[in-house]
Protein backbone atom coordinates (compact mmCIF):
# COMPACT_ATOMS: atom_id res chain seq x y z
CA UNK A 1 0.00 0.00 0.00
CA UNK A 2 2.97 2.32 -0.48
CA UNK A 3 3.30 3.12 3.19
CA UNK A 4 -0.27 4.36 3.58
CA UNK A 5 -2.08 3.79 6.83
CA UNK A 6 -5.48 2.16 6.60
CA UNK A 7 -8.13 4.17 8.36
CA UNK A 8 -11.22 2.01 7.95
CA UNK A 9 -12.13 -1.60 8.39
CA UNK A 10 -13.83 -1.76 5.00
CA UNK A 11 -10.52 -2.24 3.25
CA UNK A 12 -8.99 -5.65 2.75
CA UNK A 13 -7.12 -6.96 5.81
CA UNK A 14 -3.34 -7.07 5.79
CA UNK A 15 -1.56 -10.33 5.26
CA UNK A 16 0.80 -11.59 7.94
CA UNK A 17 3.91 -10.18 6.25
CA UNK A 18 2.43 -7.08 4.57
CA UNK A 19 2.18 -4.91 7.65
CA UNK A 20 5.77 -5.32 8.83
CA UNK A 21 8.20 -2.49 9.09
CA UNK A 22 11.34 -2.80 6.93
CA UNK A 23 14.10 -4.67 8.70
CA UNK A 24 11.80 -6.43 11.16
CA UNK A 25 11.57 -10.22 11.15
CA UNK A 26 13.87 -12.91 9.88
CA UNK A 27 16.71 -12.09 7.54
CA UNK A 28 16.00 -12.95 3.92
CA UNK A 29 18.49 -15.81 4.12
CA UNK A 30 16.29 -17.70 6.58
CA UNK A 31 13.12 -17.21 4.55
CA UNK A 32 14.16 -19.48 1.69
CA UNK A 33 14.66 -23.23 1.66
CA UNK A 34 18.48 -23.11 1.54
CA UNK A 35 18.65 -20.86 4.59
CA UNK A 36 16.31 -23.17 6.47
CA UNK A 37 18.45 -26.17 5.56
CA UNK A 38 21.58 -24.38 6.82
CA UNK A 39 19.89 -23.38 10.09
CA UNK A 40 18.50 -26.89 10.60
CA UNK A 41 21.81 -28.58 9.81
CA UNK A 42 23.65 -26.19 12.14
CA UNK A 43 21.17 -26.97 14.92
CA UNK A 44 21.60 -30.70 14.39
CA UNK A 45 25.39 -30.33 14.36
CA UNK A 46 25.28 -28.47 17.69
CA UNK A 47 23.08 -31.19 19.17
CA UNK A 48 25.17 -34.07 17.85
CA UNK A 49 28.46 -32.50 19.00
CA UNK A 50 26.98 -31.88 22.44
CA UNK A 51 25.80 -35.48 22.66
CA UNK A 52 29.21 -36.75 21.54
CA UNK A 53 30.90 -34.67 24.23
CA UNK A 54 28.47 -36.13 26.78
CA UNK A 55 28.80 -39.75 25.70
CA UNK A 56 32.60 -39.61 25.51
CA UNK A 57 32.84 -38.16 29.01
CA UNK A 58 34.23 -34.75 28.00
CA UNK A 59 31.48 -33.06 30.05
CA UNK A 60 29.47 -34.03 33.10
CA UNK A 61 26.43 -36.21 32.27
CA UNK A 62 23.86 -33.63 33.33
CA UNK A 63 20.14 -34.45 32.92
CA UNK A 64 19.33 -30.76 32.34
CA UNK A 65 21.90 -30.56 29.55
CA UNK A 66 20.62 -33.74 27.94
CA UNK A 67 17.11 -32.33 27.71
CA UNK A 68 18.43 -29.06 26.28
CA UNK A 69 20.59 -30.69 23.61
CA UNK A 70 17.80 -33.09 22.67
CA UNK A 71 15.30 -30.27 22.23
CA UNK A 72 17.84 -28.34 20.12
CA UNK A 73 18.24 -31.42 17.92
CA UNK A 74 14.50 -32.03 17.60
CA UNK A 75 13.87 -28.39 16.74
CA UNK A 76 16.65 -28.69 14.16
CA UNK A 77 14.80 -31.62 12.60
CA UNK A 78 11.60 -29.56 12.53
CA UNK A 79 13.47 -26.72 10.80
CA UNK A 80 14.85 -29.16 8.22
CA UNK A 81 11.37 -30.54 7.57
CA UNK A 82 9.61 -27.13 7.48
CA UNK A 83 9.14 -27.04 3.70
CA UNK A 84 7.15 -30.28 3.89
CA UNK A 85 5.45 -30.05 7.29
CA UNK A 86 1.99 -28.71 7.95
CA UNK A 87 2.45 -25.21 9.39
CA UNK A 88 0.17 -25.85 12.38
CA UNK A 89 1.87 -29.16 13.20
CA UNK A 90 5.36 -27.61 12.94
CA UNK A 91 4.41 -24.74 15.23
CA UNK A 92 2.68 -27.03 17.73
CA UNK A 93 5.63 -29.40 17.84
CA UNK A 94 8.10 -26.54 18.19
CA UNK A 95 6.15 -25.00 21.07
CA UNK A 96 5.84 -28.35 22.87
CA UNK A 97 9.48 -29.37 22.47
CA UNK A 98 10.93 -25.87 22.61
CA UNK A 99 9.01 -24.79 25.70
CA UNK A 100 10.12 -27.92 27.54
CA UNK A 101 13.77 -27.37 26.61
CA UNK A 102 13.53 -23.64 27.36
CA UNK A 103 12.00 -24.20 30.79
CA UNK A 104 14.62 -26.82 31.67
CA UNK A 105 17.39 -24.41 30.60
CA UNK A 106 15.88 -21.63 32.73
CA UNK A 107 15.63 -23.99 35.70
CA UNK A 108 19.27 -25.01 35.28
CA UNK A 109 20.34 -21.41 34.97
CA UNK A 110 18.48 -20.27 38.06
CA UNK A 111 19.06 -23.30 40.28
CA UNK A 112 22.76 -23.39 39.54
CA UNK A 113 24.09 -19.97 38.64
CA UNK A 114 21.81 -17.46 40.27
CA UNK A 115 21.51 -19.40 43.51
CA UNK A 116 25.29 -19.50 43.83
CA UNK A 117 25.49 -15.80 42.97
CA UNK A 118 23.10 -14.89 45.75
CA UNK A 119 25.06 -17.07 48.18
CA UNK A 120 28.27 -15.35 47.11
CA UNK A 121 29.98 -18.59 46.05
CA UNK A 122 29.62 -18.37 42.26
CA UNK A 123 32.69 -18.71 40.07
CA UNK A 124 33.06 -19.58 36.42
CA UNK A 125 34.61 -23.00 35.85
CA UNK A 126 38.25 -23.10 34.85
CA UNK A 127 37.57 -24.13 31.27
CA UNK A 128 34.71 -21.63 30.82
CA UNK A 129 33.47 -23.65 27.85
CA UNK A 130 31.96 -26.24 30.22
CA UNK A 131 30.37 -23.83 32.70
CA UNK A 132 26.72 -24.90 33.23
CA UNK A 133 25.40 -21.37 33.56
CA UNK A 134 26.99 -20.19 30.33
CA UNK A 135 25.92 -23.33 28.46
CA UNK A 136 22.33 -23.13 29.69
CA UNK A 137 22.29 -19.47 28.67
CA UNK A 138 23.52 -20.45 25.21
CA UNK A 139 20.82 -23.13 25.04
CA UNK A 140 18.20 -20.49 25.89
CA UNK A 141 19.38 -18.29 23.03
CA UNK A 142 19.55 -21.19 20.55
CA UNK A 143 16.09 -22.55 21.42
CA UNK A 144 14.52 -19.08 21.24
CA UNK A 145 16.17 -18.51 17.86
CA UNK A 146 14.93 -21.87 16.57
CA UNK A 147 11.35 -21.21 17.67
CA UNK A 148 11.55 -17.80 16.00
CA UNK A 149 12.69 -19.41 12.75
CA UNK A 150 9.87 -21.94 12.85
CA UNK A 151 7.20 -19.32 13.52
CA UNK A 152 8.49 -16.82 10.94
CA UNK A 153 9.23 -19.25 8.10
CA UNK A 154 6.77 -19.19 5.24
Coordinates of N, CA and C in Angstrom, one line a residue:
X1 N 0.8 -1.2 0.0 CA 0.0 0.0 0.0 C 0.9 1.2 0.0
X2 N 2.1 1.2 -0.4 CA 3.0 2.3 -0.5 C 3.1 3.1 0.8
X3 N 3.1 2.5 1.9 CA 3.3 3.1 3.2 C 2.1 3.8 3.7
X4 N 0.9 3.7 3.1 CA -0.3 4.4 3.6 C -0.8 3.6 4.8
X5 N -1.4 4.4 5.7 CA -2.1 3.8 6.8 C -3.6 3.6 6.5
X6 N -4.1 2.4 6.8 CA -5.5 2.2 6.6 C -6.3 2.8 7.7
X7 N -7.3 3.5 7.4 CA -8.1 4.2 8.4 C -9.5 3.6 8.6
X8 N -9.9 2.6 7.8 CA -11.2 2.0 7.9 C -11.1 0.5 7.9
X9 N -12.1 -0.1 8.4 CA -12.1 -1.6 8.4 C -12.7 -2.1 7.1
X10 N -13.2 -1.3 6.2 CA -13.8 -1.8 5.0 C -12.8 -2.2 4.0
X11 N -11.6 -1.8 4.2 CA -10.5 -2.2 3.3 C -10.1 -3.7 3.6
X12 N -9.4 -4.3 2.6 CA -9.0 -5.7 2.8 C -8.0 -5.8 3.9
X13 N -8.1 -6.8 4.7 CA -7.1 -7.0 5.8 C -5.7 -7.2 5.3
X14 N -4.7 -6.9 6.1 CA -3.3 -7.1 5.8 C -3.0 -8.5 5.9
X15 N -2.1 -9.0 5.1 CA -1.6 -10.3 5.3 C -0.6 -10.3 6.4
X16 N -0.1 -11.5 6.8 CA 0.8 -11.6 7.9 C 2.1 -10.8 7.7
X17 N 2.6 -10.8 6.5 CA 3.9 -10.2 6.3 C 3.8 -8.8 5.6
X18 N 2.6 -8.4 5.2 CA 2.4 -7.1 4.6 C 2.6 -5.9 5.5
X19 N 2.2 -6.0 6.7 CA 2.2 -4.9 7.7 C 3.5 -4.7 8.4
X20 N 4.5 -5.4 8.1 CA 5.8 -5.3 8.8 C 6.6 -4.1 8.4
X21 N 7.3 -3.6 9.4 CA 8.2 -2.5 9.1 C 9.4 -3.1 8.4
X22 N 10.1 -2.3 7.6 CA 11.3 -2.8 6.9 C 12.4 -3.2 8.0
X23 N 13.1 -4.3 7.8 CA 14.1 -4.7 8.7 C 13.6 -5.4 9.9
X24 N 12.3 -5.7 10.0 CA 11.8 -6.4 11.2 C 11.5 -7.8 10.7
X25 N 11.8 -8.8 11.5 CA 11.6 -10.2 11.1 C 12.9 -11.0 10.8
X26 N 12.7 -12.1 10.2 CA 13.9 -12.9 9.9 C 14.6 -12.3 8.7
X27 N 15.9 -12.5 8.7 CA 16.7 -12.1 7.5 C 16.2 -12.9 6.3
X28 N 16.5 -12.3 5.2 CA 16.0 -13.0 3.9 C 16.6 -14.3 3.7
X29 N 17.8 -14.5 4.3 CA 18.5 -15.8 4.1 C 17.7 -16.9 4.8
X30 N 17.0 -16.7 5.9 CA 16.3 -17.7 6.6 C 14.9 -17.9 6.1
X31 N 14.5 -17.1 5.1 CA 13.1 -17.2 4.5 C 13.1 -18.2 3.4
X32 N 14.2 -18.5 2.8 CA 14.2 -19.5 1.7 C 14.6 -20.9 2.2
X33 N 14.4 -21.8 1.3 CA 14.7 -23.2 1.7 C 16.1 -23.5 2.0
X34 N 17.1 -22.9 1.3 CA 18.5 -23.1 1.5 C 18.9 -22.6 2.9
X35 N 18.4 -21.4 3.3 CA 18.6 -20.9 4.6 C 18.1 -21.7 5.7
X36 N 16.9 -22.3 5.5 CA 16.3 -23.2 6.5 C 17.1 -24.4 6.6
X37 N 17.6 -25.0 5.5 CA 18.5 -26.2 5.6 C 19.8 -25.9 6.3
X38 N 20.3 -24.7 6.1 CA 21.6 -24.4 6.8 C 21.3 -24.3 8.3
X39 N 20.2 -23.6 8.7 CA 19.9 -23.4 10.1 C 19.6 -24.7 10.7
X40 N 18.8 -25.6 10.1 CA 18.5 -26.9 10.6 C 19.7 -27.8 10.8
X41 N 20.6 -27.8 9.7 CA 21.8 -28.6 9.8 C 22.7 -28.1 10.9
X42 N 22.8 -26.8 11.1 CA 23.7 -26.2 12.1 C 23.1 -26.6 13.5
X43 N 21.8 -26.6 13.7 CA 21.2 -27.0 14.9 C 21.4 -28.4 15.2
X44 N 21.3 -29.3 14.2 CA 21.6 -30.7 14.4 C 23.1 -30.9 14.7
X45 N 24.0 -30.2 14.1 CA 25.4 -30.3 14.4 C 25.7 -29.9 15.8
X46 N 25.1 -28.9 16.3 CA 25.3 -28.5 17.7 C 24.8 -29.6 18.6
X47 N 23.6 -30.1 18.3 CA 23.1 -31.2 19.2 C 24.0 -32.4 19.2
X48 N 24.4 -32.9 18.0 CA 25.2 -34.1 17.9 C 26.5 -33.9 18.5
X49 N 27.2 -32.7 18.3 CA 28.5 -32.5 19.0 C 28.3 -32.5 20.5
X50 N 27.2 -31.9 21.0 CA 27.0 -31.9 22.4 C 26.8 -33.3 23.0
X51 N 26.0 -34.1 22.2 CA 25.8 -35.5 22.7 C 27.1 -36.3 22.6
X52 N 27.9 -36.1 21.6 CA 29.2 -36.7 21.5 C 30.1 -36.4 22.7
X53 N 30.1 -35.1 23.1 CA 30.9 -34.7 24.2 C 30.4 -35.3 25.5
X54 N 29.1 -35.5 25.6 CA 28.5 -36.1 26.8 C 28.8 -37.6 26.8
X55 N 28.6 -38.3 25.7 CA 28.8 -39.8 25.7 C 30.3 -40.2 25.8
X56 N 31.2 -39.3 25.4 CA 32.6 -39.6 25.5 C 33.2 -39.2 26.9
X57 N 32.4 -38.5 27.7 CA 32.8 -38.2 29.0 C 33.6 -36.8 29.1
X58 N 33.5 -36.1 28.0 CA 34.2 -34.7 28.0 C 33.5 -33.8 29.0
X59 N 32.2 -33.9 29.1 CA 31.5 -33.1 30.0 C 30.7 -33.9 31.0
X60 N 30.3 -33.3 32.1 CA 29.5 -34.0 33.1 C 28.1 -34.5 32.5
X61 N 27.7 -35.7 32.8 CA 26.4 -36.2 32.3 C 25.3 -35.6 33.0
X62 N 24.9 -34.4 32.6 CA 23.9 -33.6 33.3 C 22.5 -33.9 32.7
X63 N 21.5 -34.2 33.5 CA 20.1 -34.4 32.9 C 19.5 -33.2 32.3
X64 N 19.8 -32.0 32.9 CA 19.3 -30.8 32.3 C 19.9 -30.6 30.9
X65 N 21.2 -30.8 30.8 CA 21.9 -30.6 29.5 C 21.4 -31.5 28.5
X66 N 21.1 -32.8 28.9 CA 20.6 -33.7 27.9 C 19.3 -33.3 27.4
X67 N 18.4 -32.8 28.2 CA 17.1 -32.3 27.7 C 17.3 -31.2 26.8
X68 N 18.2 -30.2 27.1 CA 18.4 -29.1 26.3 C 19.0 -29.5 24.9
X69 N 20.0 -30.3 24.9 CA 20.6 -30.7 23.6 C 19.6 -31.5 22.8
X70 N 18.8 -32.3 23.4 CA 17.8 -33.1 22.7 C 16.8 -32.2 22.1
X71 N 16.3 -31.2 22.8 CA 15.3 -30.3 22.2 C 15.9 -29.4 21.1
X72 N 17.2 -29.1 21.2 CA 17.8 -28.3 20.1 C 17.9 -29.2 18.9
X73 N 18.2 -30.5 19.1 CA 18.2 -31.4 17.9 C 16.9 -31.6 17.3
X74 N 15.8 -31.8 18.1 CA 14.5 -32.0 17.6 C 14.0 -30.8 16.9
X75 N 14.3 -29.6 17.4 CA 13.9 -28.4 16.7 C 14.6 -28.2 15.4
X76 N 15.9 -28.7 15.4 CA 16.7 -28.7 14.2 C 16.0 -29.6 13.1
X77 N 15.5 -30.7 13.5 CA 14.8 -31.6 12.6 C 13.5 -31.0 12.1
X78 N 12.8 -30.3 13.0 CA 11.6 -29.6 12.5 C 12.0 -28.5 11.5
X79 N 13.0 -27.8 11.7 CA 13.5 -26.7 10.8 C 13.8 -27.3 9.5
X80 N 14.5 -28.5 9.5 CA 14.9 -29.2 8.2 C 13.6 -29.6 7.5
X81 N 12.6 -30.0 8.2 CA 11.4 -30.5 7.6 C 10.3 -29.5 7.3
X82 N 10.6 -28.2 7.6 CA 9.6 -27.1 7.5 C 9.0 -27.0 6.1
X83 N 9.8 -27.2 5.0 CA 9.1 -27.0 3.7 C 8.1 -28.1 3.4
X84 N 8.1 -29.2 4.1 CA 7.2 -30.3 3.9 C 6.1 -30.5 5.0
X85 N 6.4 -29.9 6.2 CA 5.4 -30.1 7.3 C 4.2 -29.1 7.2
X86 N 3.2 -29.6 7.8 CA 2.0 -28.7 7.9 C 2.4 -27.6 8.9
X87 N 2.0 -26.4 8.6 CA 2.5 -25.2 9.4 C 2.0 -25.3 10.8
X88 N 0.7 -25.7 11.0 CA 0.2 -25.9 12.4 C 0.9 -26.9 13.2
X89 N 1.2 -28.1 12.5 CA 1.9 -29.2 13.2 C 3.3 -28.7 13.6
X90 N 4.0 -28.1 12.7 CA 5.4 -27.6 12.9 C 5.4 -26.6 14.1
X91 N 4.4 -25.7 14.1 CA 4.4 -24.7 15.2 C 4.0 -25.4 16.6
X92 N 3.1 -26.3 16.5 CA 2.7 -27.0 17.7 C 3.8 -27.8 18.3
X93 N 4.5 -28.6 17.4 CA 5.6 -29.4 17.8 C 6.8 -28.5 18.4
X94 N 7.0 -27.4 17.7 CA 8.1 -26.5 18.2 C 7.8 -25.9 19.5
X95 N 6.5 -25.6 19.8 CA 6.2 -25.0 21.1 C 6.3 -26.1 22.2
X96 N 5.8 -27.3 21.9 CA 5.8 -28.3 22.9 C 7.3 -28.7 23.2
X97 N 8.1 -29.0 22.2 CA 9.5 -29.4 22.5 C 10.3 -28.2 22.9
X98 N 10.1 -27.0 22.3 CA 10.9 -25.9 22.6 C 10.6 -25.3 24.0
X99 N 9.4 -25.3 24.4 CA 9.0 -24.8 25.7 C 9.6 -25.7 26.8
X100 N 9.5 -27.0 26.6 CA 10.1 -27.9 27.5 C 11.6 -27.7 27.7
X101 N 12.3 -27.6 26.6 CA 13.8 -27.4 26.6 C 14.1 -26.0 27.2
X102 N 13.3 -25.0 26.9 CA 13.5 -23.6 27.4 C 13.3 -23.6 28.9
X103 N 12.3 -24.2 29.4 CA 12.0 -24.2 30.8 C 13.1 -25.0 31.6
X104 N 13.5 -26.1 31.0 CA 14.6 -26.8 31.7 C 15.9 -26.0 31.7
X105 N 16.2 -25.3 30.6 CA 17.4 -24.4 30.6 C 17.3 -23.3 31.6
X106 N 16.1 -22.7 31.7 CA 15.9 -21.6 32.7 C 16.0 -22.2 34.1
X107 N 15.5 -23.4 34.4 CA 15.6 -24.0 35.7 C 17.1 -24.3 36.0
X108 N 17.8 -24.8 35.0 CA 19.3 -25.0 35.3 C 20.0 -23.7 35.6
X109 N 19.7 -22.7 34.8 CA 20.3 -21.4 35.0 C 20.1 -20.8 36.3
X110 N 18.8 -20.9 36.8 CA 18.5 -20.3 38.1 C 18.9 -21.1 39.2
X111 N 18.7 -22.5 39.1 CA 19.1 -23.3 40.3 C 20.6 -23.4 40.5
X112 N 21.3 -23.3 39.4 CA 22.8 -23.4 39.5 C 23.4 -22.0 39.7
X113 N 23.3 -21.2 38.7 CA 24.1 -20.0 38.6 C 23.6 -18.9 39.6
X114 N 22.3 -18.6 39.5 CA 21.8 -17.5 40.3 C 21.8 -17.8 41.8
X115 N 21.5 -19.0 42.1 CA 21.5 -19.4 43.5 C 22.9 -19.2 44.1
X116 N 23.9 -19.7 43.4 CA 25.3 -19.5 43.8 C 25.7 -18.0 43.9
X117 N 25.2 -17.2 42.9 CA 25.5 -15.8 43.0 C 24.9 -15.1 44.2
X118 N 23.7 -15.5 44.6 CA 23.1 -14.9 45.7 C 23.8 -15.4 47.0
X119 N 24.3 -16.6 47.0 CA 25.1 -17.1 48.2 C 26.5 -16.5 48.2
X120 N 26.9 -15.9 47.2 CA 28.3 -15.3 47.1 C 29.4 -16.4 46.8
X121 N 29.0 -17.5 46.3 CA 30.0 -18.6 46.1 C 30.1 -18.9 44.6
X122 N 29.6 -18.1 43.7 CA 29.6 -18.4 42.3 C 31.0 -18.1 41.7
X123 N 31.5 -19.0 40.9 CA 32.7 -18.7 40.1 C 32.6 -19.5 38.8
X124 N 33.1 -18.9 37.7 CA 33.1 -19.6 36.4 C 34.1 -20.7 36.5
X125 N 33.7 -21.8 35.9 CA 34.6 -23.0 35.8 C 35.9 -22.7 35.1
X126 N 36.9 -23.4 35.4 CA 38.2 -23.1 34.9 C 38.2 -23.2 33.3
X127 N 37.8 -24.3 32.7 CA 37.6 -24.1 31.3 C 36.1 -23.6 31.1
X128 N 36.0 -22.3 30.8 CA 34.7 -21.6 30.8 C 33.8 -22.2 29.8
X129 N 34.3 -23.0 28.9 CA 33.5 -23.6 27.8 C 32.6 -24.8 28.4
X130 N 32.8 -25.2 29.6 CA 32.0 -26.2 30.2 C 31.2 -25.7 31.4
X131 N 31.1 -24.4 31.6 CA 30.4 -23.8 32.7 C 28.9 -24.0 32.5
X132 N 28.1 -24.6 33.4 CA 26.7 -24.9 33.2 C 25.9 -23.7 33.0
X133 N 26.2 -22.6 33.7 CA 25.4 -21.4 33.6 C 25.6 -20.8 32.2
X134 N 26.8 -20.7 31.7 CA 27.0 -20.2 30.3 C 26.4 -21.1 29.3
X135 N 26.5 -22.4 29.4 CA 25.9 -23.3 28.5 C 24.4 -23.3 28.5
X136 N 23.8 -23.2 29.7 CA 22.3 -23.1 29.7 C 21.9 -21.8 29.1
X137 N 22.6 -20.7 29.3 CA 22.3 -19.5 28.7 C 22.4 -19.6 27.2
X138 N 23.4 -20.3 26.7 CA 23.5 -20.5 25.2 C 22.4 -21.3 24.7
X139 N 22.0 -22.3 25.4 CA 20.8 -23.1 25.0 C 19.5 -22.3 25.0
X140 N 19.4 -21.4 25.9 CA 18.2 -20.5 25.9 C 18.2 -19.7 24.6
X141 N 19.3 -19.1 24.2 CA 19.4 -18.3 23.0 C 19.1 -19.1 21.8
X142 N 19.7 -20.3 21.7 CA 19.5 -21.2 20.5 C 18.1 -21.6 20.4
X143 N 17.5 -22.1 21.5 CA 16.1 -22.5 21.4 C 15.2 -21.4 21.0
X144 N 15.4 -20.2 21.6 CA 14.5 -19.1 21.2 C 14.7 -18.7 19.8
X145 N 15.9 -18.8 19.3 CA 16.2 -18.5 17.9 C 15.5 -19.5 17.0
X146 N 15.6 -20.8 17.4 CA 14.9 -21.9 16.6 C 13.4 -21.7 16.5
X147 N 12.8 -21.4 17.7 CA 11.3 -21.2 17.7 C 11.0 -20.0 16.8
X148 N 11.8 -19.0 16.9 CA 11.5 -17.8 16.0 C 11.6 -18.2 14.5
X149 N 12.6 -19.0 14.1 CA 12.7 -19.4 12.8 C 11.5 -20.2 12.3
X150 N 11.0 -21.1 13.2 CA 9.9 -21.9 12.8 C 8.6 -21.1 12.7
X151 N 8.4 -20.1 13.6 CA 7.2 -19.3 13.5 C 7.2 -18.3 12.4
X152 N 8.4 -17.8 12.0 CA 8.5 -16.8 10.9 C 8.7 -17.4 9.5
X153 N 9.0 -18.7 9.4 CA 9.2 -19.2 8.1 C 7.9 -19.3 7.4
X154 N 8.0 -19.2 6.1 CA 6.8 -19.2 5.2 C 6.5 -20.6 4.8

